[in-house]
Amino acid sequence: MKSFKQFINGKWVASDSHKTFPSLNPASGKPIARFQAGTKNDINKAVRAATLALPKWKATPAPKRGEILLEIASLLKKHKQRLGKLVTEEMGKVLTEGLGDVQEAIDVFEYMAGEGRRLFGHTTPSELPNKACFTVRQPLGVVGLITPWNFPTAIPAWKIAPALICGNTIVFKPSSDTPLCALEVVKLLIEAGLPKGVVNVVTGSGSEVGTPLVKHPKVAGISFTGSKATGEFITANAGLKKVGLELGGKNAIIVLDDADLDSAVEGILFGAFGTTGQRCTATSRVIVHRKVKSLLETKLLRRVKKLRLGNGLKSSVDVGPLINQKAVEKTHKYTQIGKKEHAKLLCGGEIIKGKGFFYSPTLFTNVKPSMKIAQEEIFGPSLSIITAKDFTDAITICNNIEYGLSSAIYTNNVNLAMKAVEVLETGIVYVNSSTIGAEVHLPFGGTKNTGHTREAGIEGIFEFSNTKTVYIDYSGTLQKAQGVK
Ligand code: NAP
């Protein structure tokens, strides 16, 4: 079986652990390839390389850095079909979504390439005469990027592109479930002409590789996407570094009694069972007005039962596998909890026997807002229907949750839609659309225990840069602010 090395200081090198680990195809459970089980020592080498590369890279004019990003986008386009297929093979999502994953990476490199000609600061008048005041953007320094497996090309791109355009150098630790997708993206970064040491990749587990990166004193910032538990660990161990956290979600679609129910069903299906429910923005709760609950439930159940499970490379398949056996067990644990809590299981709730990590699309109804299945992130194909008395009740149920990533409302009442936009406590709100579907030129992130970071769009630039404030006094005398004589 093919064994991959890690990329440090412009070279593909083996880890000094002399150990490797496999990445599995979740549709078959079979290994795809083996990867270096990195160590603290590998992280030290990678941070040293990134530190040495920093002065030259940050002195490179941002538009020149932008040219390399544009070249990366163009290479990603050239390899889109191959990479999209690889995303499906290594992560499991259906091919059209695998291709979407890569398209998102292309979009973000194109967008951030343009930022090379902006990186705006602002100018403002001084309170004193003959004095200029403005701000400029500066890189943080060496940044550590730690990513999950559910968007194995897009999430790394969301971090790598803004980090590079701002002039940072990178140590990247991808998820051990999808290292191949990460390394294939890195190969294209190298082909596009990134100087040695600017991007370094160390593969391996969170505890052996992620933790030393988080704790390393020469790392100025950590950008992390993953679970709340790891986010809490990073917060406690990163010291005074700048830390970006994109954590879990428990997203809901509200359906009011005037909504177009067929359109709502489409949005719910895509939100709950797209990517097999493994999106941070996945719909895991439907909060429906009591007057249309029964009708919506019937329409939804009919469609959920028809979803076809299988290998995402087959065009006939709607729902792919879960990422690994642990995810299957976690989803099933929540099915058991739901039953114990006396929610009504309408369909699914079964581990599919045989090859791969498959779980049947699961629909619960008569779910109470306080039940565990309505409160905790499952991250699998499991959806709960909750009944609301009215608009106000629906909003209260939607907000009464520890997370705050995405929410959606289906209604044709513009007044209620606008009110929902105002009062929903999530970082992203959709009207008459699903909870998923972010576009890279808009900020993305949450509130509460989802973390408060914003990535993508212009806010992705803020995430990976510091603001420097500049005062230039051209009066020829010492002028003092605040009226001090
Ligand atoms: P995870 O278990 O937290 O892992 C994420 C990354 O952190 C992996 O690379 C992991 O390494 C690493 N890691 C684990 N322990 C670590 C430690 N002690 N120190 C440093 N790094 C460590 O999350 P996941 O299961 O991969 O991803 C699913 C979660 O991500 C869900 O909660 C989902 O909601 C969230 N997510 C959020 C967003 C968002 O934008 N808000 C987007 C996507 C996913 P290994 O796994 O290789 O050991």
Coordinates of C-alpha atoms and ligand atoms in Angstrom, one line a residue:
M1 CA 0.0 0.0 0.0
K2 CA 1.2 3.5 -0.8
S3 CA 2.8 5.4 2.1
F4 CA 2.9 9.2 2.1
K5 CA 5.5 11.4 3.8
Q6 CA 4.9 14.8 5.4
F7 CA 6.0 18.1 4.0
I8 CA 8.5 20.1 6.0
N9 CA 10.9 22.9 4.9
G10 CA 10.2 22.2 1.2
K11 CA 10.9 18.5 1.4
W12 CA 8.8 15.3 1.7
V13 CA 10.2 13.6 4.8
A14 CA 9.4 10.6 7.0
S15 CA 8.5 11.2 10.7
D16 CA 11.1 10.2 13.2
S17 CA 8.4 8.1 15.0
H18 CA 9.0 5.5 12.2
K19 CA 5.3 4.8 12.5
T20 CA 2.4 5.2 10.1
F21 CA -1.3 5.0 10.2
P22 CA -4.0 4.3 7.6
S23 CA -6.8 6.4 6.2
L24 CA -9.9 4.3 5.4
N25 CA -12.5 4.5 2.7
P26 CA -15.7 4.8 4.8
A27 CA -17.8 3.2 2.1
S28 CA -15.8 0.0 2.3
G29 CA -13.9 0.3 5.6
K30 CA -10.7 -0.6 3.6
P31 CA -7.5 1.4 3.9
I32 CA -6.6 3.8 1.1
A33 CA -3.0 4.6 2.0
R34 CA -0.7 5.1 5.0
F35 CA 0.6 8.3 6.5
Q36 CA 3.3 9.4 8.9
A37 CA 2.4 9.4 12.6
G38 CA 4.0 12.7 13.3
T39 CA 5.5 13.7 16.7
K40 CA 6.4 16.8 18.7
N41 CA 9.8 16.7 17.1
D42 CA 8.2 17.0 13.6
I43 CA 6.2 19.9 14.8
N44 CA 9.4 21.6 16.1
K45 CA 11.0 21.1 12.8
A46 CA 8.0 22.5 10.9
V47 CA 7.7 25.5 13.2
R48 CA 11.5 26.2 12.7
A49 CA 11.0 26.0 8.9
A50 CA 8.0 28.3 9.0
T51 CA 9.9 30.8 11.3
L52 CA 12.8 31.0 8.9
A53 CA 10.6 31.4 5.8
L54 CA 8.5 34.2 7.5
P55 CA 10.6 37.4 6.9
K56 CA 10.9 36.9 3.1
W57 CA 7.3 35.8 2.7
K58 CA 5.8 38.7 4.6
A59 CA 8.1 41.1 2.7
T60 CA 6.7 39.8 -0.6
P61 CA 4.2 42.3 -1.9
A62 CA 0.7 41.1 -1.2
P63 CA -0.3 41.3 -5.0
K64 CA 2.6 39.0 -5.7
R65 CA 1.4 36.6 -3.1
G66 CA -2.0 36.9 -4.7
E67 CA -0.6 35.7 -8.0
I68 CA 0.4 32.5 -6.4
L69 CA -3.0 32.1 -4.9
L70 CA -4.6 32.6 -8.3
E71 CA -2.3 29.9 -9.7
I72 CA -3.4 27.5 -6.8
A73 CA -7.0 28.2 -7.8
S74 CA -6.2 27.4 -11.4
L75 CA -4.5 24.1 -10.5
L76 CA -7.4 23.2 -8.2
K77 CA -9.7 23.7 -11.2
K78 CA -7.5 21.6 -13.4
H79 CA -7.6 18.8 -10.8
K80 CA -11.2 19.3 -9.7
Q81 CA -12.6 16.0 -11.0
R82 CA -9.8 13.9 -9.6
L83 CA -9.9 15.7 -6.2
G84 CA -13.7 15.6 -6.0
K85 CA -13.6 11.8 -6.4
L86 CA -10.8 11.6 -3.8
V87 CA -13.0 13.5 -1.3
T88 CA -15.8 11.0 -1.9
E89 CA -13.4 8.0 -1.5
E90 CA -11.7 9.3 1.6
M91 CA -14.5 11.2 3.4
G92 CA -17.6 9.5 2.0
K93 CA -19.9 12.4 0.8
V94 CA -21.6 11.8 -2.5
L95 CA -19.6 12.8 -5.6
T96 CA -21.6 16.0 -6.4
E97 CA -20.8 17.2 -2.9
G98 CA -17.2 16.0 -3.2
L99 CA -16.9 18.2 -6.3
G100 CA -18.6 21.0 -4.3
D101 CA -16.0 20.7 -1.6
V102 CA -13.2 21.3 -4.1
Q103 CA -15.2 24.1 -5.8
E104 CA -15.4 25.9 -2.4
A105 CA -11.6 25.6 -2.2
I106 CA -11.3 27.1 -5.7
D107 CA -13.6 29.9 -4.7
V108 CA -11.8 30.8 -1.6
F109 CA -8.3 30.9 -3.3
E110 CA -9.8 33.1 -6.0
Y111 CA -11.4 35.4 -3.5
M112 CA -8.3 35.7 -1.3
A113 CA -6.1 36.3 -4.4
G114 CA -8.1 39.5 -5.0
E115 CA -7.5 40.5 -1.4
G116 CA -3.8 40.8 -2.3
R117 CA -4.7 44.0 -4.1
R118 CA -6.8 45.3 -1.2
L119 CA -5.9 44.3 2.4
F120 CA -7.5 47.6 3.3
G121 CA -6.7 49.5 6.4
H122 CA -8.5 52.8 7.0
T123 CA -7.5 56.5 7.3
T124 CA -9.1 58.9 9.7
P125 CA -8.5 62.6 10.7
S126 CA -6.3 63.3 13.7
E127 CA -7.6 65.5 16.6
L128 CA -4.4 67.6 16.0
P129 CA -3.3 69.6 12.9
N130 CA -0.5 68.4 10.7
K131 CA -0.8 64.8 11.7
A132 CA -1.9 61.8 9.7
C133 CA -3.6 58.6 11.1
F134 CA -4.1 55.3 9.4
T135 CA -4.0 51.6 9.9
V136 CA -2.2 48.8 8.0
R137 CA -2.7 45.0 8.1
Q138 CA 0.2 42.8 9.3
P139 CA 0.6 39.0 9.4
L140 CA 0.4 37.3 12.7
G141 CA 3.6 35.3 12.1
V142 CA 3.7 31.5 12.1
V143 CA 0.1 30.1 12.3
G144 CA -1.0 26.6 13.2
L145 CA -4.0 25.3 11.2
I146 CA -5.9 22.3 12.6
T147 CA -8.8 21.0 10.6
P148 CA -11.5 18.3 10.7
W149 CA -12.4 15.7 8.1
N150 CA -15.9 16.8 6.9
F151 CA -14.7 19.3 4.3
P152 CA -11.3 17.8 3.6
T153 CA -10.3 20.3 0.9
A154 CA -12.6 23.3 1.6
I155 CA -11.8 23.8 5.3
P156 CA -8.0 23.7 4.8
A157 CA -8.5 26.2 1.9
W158 CA -10.6 28.5 4.1
K159 CA -7.6 28.8 6.4
I160 CA -4.6 28.5 4.1
A161 CA -5.7 31.1 1.6
P162 CA -6.3 34.0 4.0
A163 CA -3.3 33.0 6.1
L164 CA -1.0 33.2 3.0
I165 CA -2.4 36.4 1.5
C166 CA -1.9 38.2 4.8
G167 CA 1.8 37.1 4.8
N168 CA 1.8 34.4 7.5
T169 CA 3.7 31.1 7.2
I170 CA 1.9 27.9 8.1
V171 CA 2.1 24.6 10.0
F172 CA -0.9 22.6 9.0
K173 CA -2.2 19.5 10.9
P174 CA -5.1 17.9 8.9
S175 CA -7.5 15.4 10.4
S176 CA -6.2 11.8 10.6
D177 CA -9.4 10.7 8.9
T178 CA -8.6 12.6 5.7
P179 CA -4.9 13.2 5.3
L180 CA -4.8 12.2 1.7
C181 CA -7.1 15.0 0.6
A182 CA -5.0 17.5 2.6
L183 CA -1.7 16.3 1.1
E184 CA -3.1 16.4 -2.5
V185 CA -4.1 20.0 -1.9
V186 CA -0.6 20.7 -0.5
K187 CA 1.0 19.2 -3.7
L188 CA -0.8 21.8 -5.7
L189 CA 0.3 24.6 -3.4
I190 CA 3.9 23.6 -4.0
E191 CA 3.4 23.3 -7.8
A192 CA 2.0 26.8 -7.8
G193 CA 5.4 28.1 -6.6
L194 CA 5.2 28.7 -2.8
P195 CA 8.7 29.1 -1.4
K196 CA 10.1 26.5 0.9
G197 CA 9.0 26.6 4.5
V198 CA 5.9 28.8 3.8
V199 CA 3.6 25.8 4.1
N200 CA 4.5 22.8 6.2
V201 CA 2.3 19.8 6.9
V202 CA 2.6 17.3 9.8
T203 CA 0.2 14.4 9.8
G204 CA -0.8 12.4 12.9
S205 CA -3.1 12.5 15.9
G206 CA -4.5 15.5 17.8
S207 CA -2.7 14.5 21.0
E208 CA 0.8 13.8 19.4
V209 CA 0.8 16.5 16.7
G210 CA -2.0 18.9 17.4
T211 CA -1.2 19.6 21.1
P212 CA 2.5 20.5 20.6
L213 CA 1.4 22.8 17.8
V214 CA -1.1 24.5 20.1
K215 CA 1.4 24.9 22.8
H216 CA 4.4 25.9 20.7
P217 CA 5.8 29.2 21.9
K218 CA 6.9 30.4 18.4
V219 CA 3.4 29.9 17.0
A220 CA 1.5 33.2 17.0
G221 CA -2.0 32.0 16.1
I222 CA -4.1 28.8 16.0
S223 CA -7.0 28.5 13.7
F224 CA -9.1 25.5 14.6
T225 CA -12.3 23.9 13.2
G226 CA -13.7 20.9 15.1
S227 CA -15.5 19.7 18.1
K228 CA -16.4 21.8 21.2
A229 CA -14.3 19.5 23.4
T230 CA -11.1 20.1 21.4
G231 CA -11.9 23.8 21.2
E232 CA -12.1 23.9 25.0
F233 CA -8.7 22.1 25.2
I234 CA -7.1 24.5 22.8
T235 CA -8.4 27.5 24.6
A236 CA -6.9 26.2 27.8
N237 CA -3.6 25.3 26.3
A238 CA -2.8 27.9 23.7
G239 CA -1.6 30.5 26.1
L240 CA -1.9 34.0 24.8
K241 CA -1.9 33.1 21.1
K242 CA -4.6 34.5 18.9
V243 CA -7.1 31.5 18.7
G244 CA -9.9 31.1 16.1
L245 CA -12.5 28.5 16.9
E246 CA -15.2 27.1 14.6
L247 CA -17.0 24.5 16.7
G248 CA -20.2 22.5 16.7
G249 CA -23.8 23.3 15.9
K250 CA -27.4 22.1 16.6
N251 CA -29.1 23.9 13.8
A252 CA -32.8 24.2 13.3
I253 CA -35.2 24.9 10.5
I254 CA -38.4 26.7 11.6
V255 CA -41.5 26.0 9.4
L256 CA -44.4 28.4 10.0
D257 CA -48.0 27.6 9.1
D258 CA -48.0 29.8 6.0
A259 CA -44.8 28.2 4.5
D260 CA -44.5 26.5 1.2
L261 CA -44.2 23.0 2.7
D262 CA -42.8 21.3 -0.4
S263 CA -40.0 23.8 -0.6
A264 CA -39.4 23.3 3.2
V265 CA -39.2 19.6 2.7
E266 CA -36.5 20.0 0.1
G267 CA -34.5 22.3 2.4
I268 CA -34.9 19.9 5.4
L269 CA -33.8 16.9 3.4
F270 CA -30.7 18.6 2.0
G271 CA -29.8 20.1 5.4
A272 CA -30.3 17.0 7.5
F273 CA -29.2 14.2 5.2
G274 CA -26.8 16.0 2.8
T275 CA -23.2 15.0 3.7
T276 CA -24.9 12.3 5.8
G277 CA -25.7 15.0 8.4
Q278 CA -21.9 15.6 9.0
R279 CA -21.9 19.4 8.4
C280 CA -21.4 21.8 11.2
T281 CA -24.4 23.6 9.7
A282 CA -26.5 20.4 9.2
T283 CA -30.1 20.6 10.1
S284 CA -30.8 18.5 13.1
R285 CA -34.0 20.0 14.4
V286 CA -37.2 20.9 12.5
I287 CA -39.4 23.3 14.6
V288 CA -42.8 23.2 13.0
H289 CA -46.0 25.2 13.7
R290 CA -48.6 22.9 15.2
K291 CA -51.1 23.6 12.5
V292 CA -48.9 22.1 9.7
K293 CA -47.0 19.6 11.8
S294 CA -48.9 16.6 10.7
L295 CA -48.8 17.5 7.0
L296 CA -45.1 18.3 7.0
E297 CA -44.3 15.1 8.9
T298 CA -46.1 13.0 6.3
K299 CA -44.4 14.7 3.4
L300 CA -41.0 14.5 5.0
L301 CA -41.3 10.8 6.1
R302 CA -42.3 9.8 2.5
R303 CA -39.1 11.4 1.2
V304 CA -36.7 10.2 4.0
K305 CA -37.8 6.6 3.4
K306 CA -36.9 7.0 -0.3
L307 CA -33.3 8.1 0.4
R308 CA -30.8 5.7 -1.2
L309 CA -27.8 4.8 0.8
G310 CA -24.5 3.6 -0.7
N311 CA -21.1 4.5 -2.1
G312 CA -21.1 8.2 -3.0
L313 CA -19.3 7.5 -6.2
K314 CA -22.5 5.9 -7.6
S315 CA -24.8 8.6 -9.2
S316 CA -27.9 6.7 -7.9
V317 CA -26.9 7.3 -4.2
D318 CA -28.3 10.1 -2.1
V319 CA -26.6 9.5 1.2
G320 CA -23.1 8.2 1.7
P321 CA -21.5 6.5 4.7
L322 CA -20.5 8.1 8.1
I323 CA -16.8 8.9 8.5
N324 CA -15.9 5.9 10.8
Q325 CA -17.2 3.2 13.1
K326 CA -17.1 5.6 16.1
A327 CA -19.5 8.0 14.3
V328 CA -21.9 5.0 13.6
E329 CA -21.8 4.1 17.2
K330 CA -22.4 7.7 18.3
T331 CA -25.4 8.1 16.0
H332 CA -26.8 4.9 17.2
K333 CA -26.3 5.9 20.9
Y334 CA -28.5 8.9 20.2
T335 CA -31.1 6.7 18.6
Q336 CA -31.3 4.7 21.8
I337 CA -31.4 7.8 23.9
G338 CA -34.2 9.2 21.8
K339 CA -36.3 6.1 22.2
K340 CA -35.6 6.1 26.0
E341 CA -36.7 9.7 26.1
H342 CA -40.0 8.6 24.5
A343 CA -39.5 10.4 21.2
K344 CA -41.3 8.6 18.4
L345 CA -39.0 7.0 15.9
L346 CA -40.7 7.3 12.4
C347 CA -38.0 5.6 10.4
G348 CA -34.3 4.6 10.3
G349 CA -32.4 4.2 13.6
E350 CA -30.4 1.2 12.3
I351 CA -26.8 0.3 11.8
I352 CA -26.5 -1.1 8.3
K353 CA -24.6 -4.4 8.4
G354 CA -21.9 -5.2 5.9
K355 CA -19.0 -3.2 4.5
G356 CA -18.4 0.4 5.4
F357 CA -19.9 2.7 8.0
F358 CA -23.5 3.2 7.0
Y359 CA -26.5 4.3 9.2
S360 CA -30.1 4.5 8.0
P361 CA -31.5 8.1 7.7
T362 CA -33.4 8.6 11.0
L363 CA -36.5 10.6 11.7
F364 CA -37.9 11.3 15.2
T365 CA -41.1 13.1 16.0
N366 CA -42.8 14.3 19.1
V367 CA -39.4 15.4 20.3
K368 CA -39.5 17.8 23.3
P369 CA -37.0 20.7 23.2
S370 CA -35.3 19.6 26.4
M371 CA -34.5 16.0 25.2
K372 CA -30.9 15.1 24.6
I373 CA -31.5 14.4 20.9
A374 CA -32.8 18.0 20.6
Q375 CA -29.9 19.5 22.5
E376 CA -26.7 17.7 21.7
E377 CA -24.8 17.6 18.4
I378 CA -25.2 14.1 16.9
F379 CA -23.3 14.8 13.6
G380 CA -25.0 12.0 11.7
P381 CA -28.2 11.4 9.7
S382 CA -30.7 11.9 12.5
L383 CA -33.4 14.5 12.5
S384 CA -35.8 15.6 15.3
I385 CA -39.3 17.1 14.7
I386 CA -40.4 19.5 17.4
T387 CA -43.8 21.2 17.5
A388 CA -44.2 24.9 18.3
K389 CA -47.3 26.7 19.4
D390 CA -46.6 29.8 17.4
F391 CA -43.8 32.0 16.0
T392 CA -42.6 33.2 19.4
D393 CA -42.5 29.7 20.8
A394 CA -40.6 28.5 17.7
I395 CA -38.0 31.2 18.2
T396 CA -37.6 30.4 21.9
I397 CA -37.1 26.7 21.1
C398 CA -34.6 27.5 18.3
N399 CA -32.5 29.8 20.6
N400 CA -32.6 27.6 23.7
I401 CA -29.5 25.7 22.8
E402 CA -25.8 25.9 23.7
Y403 CA -24.7 26.4 20.1
G404 CA -25.3 29.2 17.7
L405 CA -24.1 28.5 14.1
S406 CA -27.0 28.4 11.6
S407 CA -30.7 28.6 11.6
A408 CA -33.4 28.9 8.9
I409 CA -37.1 29.9 8.7
Y410 CA -39.6 29.0 6.1
T411 CA -42.5 31.6 5.8
N412 CA -44.1 33.9 3.3
N413 CA -44.8 36.5 5.9
V414 CA -42.2 39.2 5.4
N415 CA -42.8 40.7 8.8
L416 CA -42.1 37.4 10.6
A417 CA -39.1 36.7 8.4
M418 CA -37.6 40.0 9.3
K419 CA -38.4 39.6 13.0
A420 CA -36.7 36.1 12.9
V421 CA -33.6 37.6 11.3
E422 CA -33.5 40.1 14.2
V423 CA -34.0 37.6 17.1
L424 CA -32.4 34.3 16.0
E425 CA -29.2 33.9 18.0
T426 CA -27.0 32.3 15.3
G427 CA -24.1 33.6 13.3
I428 CA -25.9 32.6 10.0
V429 CA -29.7 32.9 9.3
Y430 CA -31.4 31.7 6.1
V431 CA -34.9 32.6 5.0
N432 CA -36.7 30.1 2.8
S433 CA -33.6 28.0 2.4
S434 CA -31.8 25.3 4.3
T435 CA -29.3 25.8 7.2
I436 CA -26.4 24.9 4.8
G437 CA -25.1 26.7 1.8
A438 CA -22.4 29.2 2.8
E439 CA -20.7 31.3 0.1
V440 CA -17.0 32.1 0.5
H441 CA -17.2 35.9 0.1
L442 CA -19.5 36.2 3.2
P443 CA -18.4 35.8 6.8
F444 CA -19.0 32.4 8.3
G445 CA -19.1 31.6 12.1
G446 CA -21.3 31.3 15.1
T447 CA -22.2 32.5 18.6
K448 CA -22.2 30.8 22.0
N449 CA -20.4 27.4 22.2
T450 CA -19.9 27.4 18.4
G451 CA -17.2 29.9 19.1
H452 CA -17.2 33.5 17.9
T453 CA -14.7 33.4 15.1
R454 CA -15.6 34.6 11.6
E455 CA -13.9 33.0 8.6
A456 CA -14.2 33.7 4.9
G457 CA -15.0 37.0 3.3
I458 CA -13.2 40.1 4.5
E459 CA -13.5 38.8 8.1
G460 CA -11.2 35.9 7.1
I461 CA -8.5 38.6 6.6
F462 CA -9.1 40.0 10.0
E463 CA -8.7 36.5 11.5
F464 CA -5.2 36.1 10.0
S465 CA -3.8 39.6 10.5
N466 CA -3.2 42.2 13.1
T467 CA -4.1 45.9 12.7
K468 CA -1.2 48.3 13.1
T469 CA -2.1 51.9 13.9
V470 CA 0.2 54.5 12.5
Y471 CA 0.5 58.2 13.5
I472 CA 2.6 60.6 11.4
D473 CA 3.2 64.0 12.9
Y474 CA 4.4 66.5 10.3
S475 CA 4.1 69.6 12.4
G476 CA 7.8 69.8 13.4
T477 CA 6.8 70.2 17.0
L478 CA 5.8 67.8 19.8
Q479 CA 2.0 67.9 19.7
K480 CA 0.2 66.1 22.6
A481 CA -3.2 64.4 22.3
Q482 CA -6.1 64.9 24.8
G483 CA -5.2 68.6 25.2
V484 CA -2.1 67.9 27.4
K485 CA 0.1 71.0 27.6
Ligands
NAP1 P1 -12.3 17.0 16.5 O1 -12.3 15.6 17.0 O2 -12.3 18.1 17.4 O3 -11.0 17.1 15.5 C1 -10.7 18.2 14.8 C2 -9.2 18.3 14.6 O4 -8.6 18.5 15.9 C3 -8.5 17.0 14.1 O5 -7.5 17.3 13.2 C4 -8.0 16.4 15.4 O6 -7.0 15.4 15.2 C5 -7.5 17.6 16.1 N1 -7.4 17.4 17.6 C6 -8.0 16.5 18.3 N2 -7.6 16.6 19.6 C7 -6.7 17.6 19.6 C8 -5.9 18.2 20.6 N3 -5.9 17.7 21.9 N4 -5.0 19.2 20.3 C9 -5.0 19.6 19.0 N5 -5.7 19.1 18.0 C10 -6.5 18.1 18.3 O7 -13.5 17.2 15.5 P2 -13.9 16.3 14.3 O8 -14.6 15.1 14.8 O9 -12.8 16.1 13.4 O10 -15.0 17.2 13.5 C11 -16.3 17.3 13.8 C12 -16.6 18.5 14.6 O11 -16.2 19.7 13.9 C13 -18.1 18.7 14.8 O12 -18.4 19.1 16.2 C14 -18.5 19.8 13.9 O13 -19.6 20.6 14.2 C15 -17.2 20.6 13.9 N6 -17.1 21.5 12.7 C16 -17.3 22.8 12.8 C17 -17.3 23.7 11.7 C18 -17.5 25.1 11.9 O14 -17.2 25.9 11.0 N7 -18.1 25.6 13.0 C19 -17.0 23.1 10.5 C20 -16.8 21.8 10.4 C21 -16.9 20.9 11.5 P3 -7.2 13.9 14.9 O15 -8.7 13.7 14.6 O16 -6.4 13.6 13.7 O17 -6.7 13.1 16.1

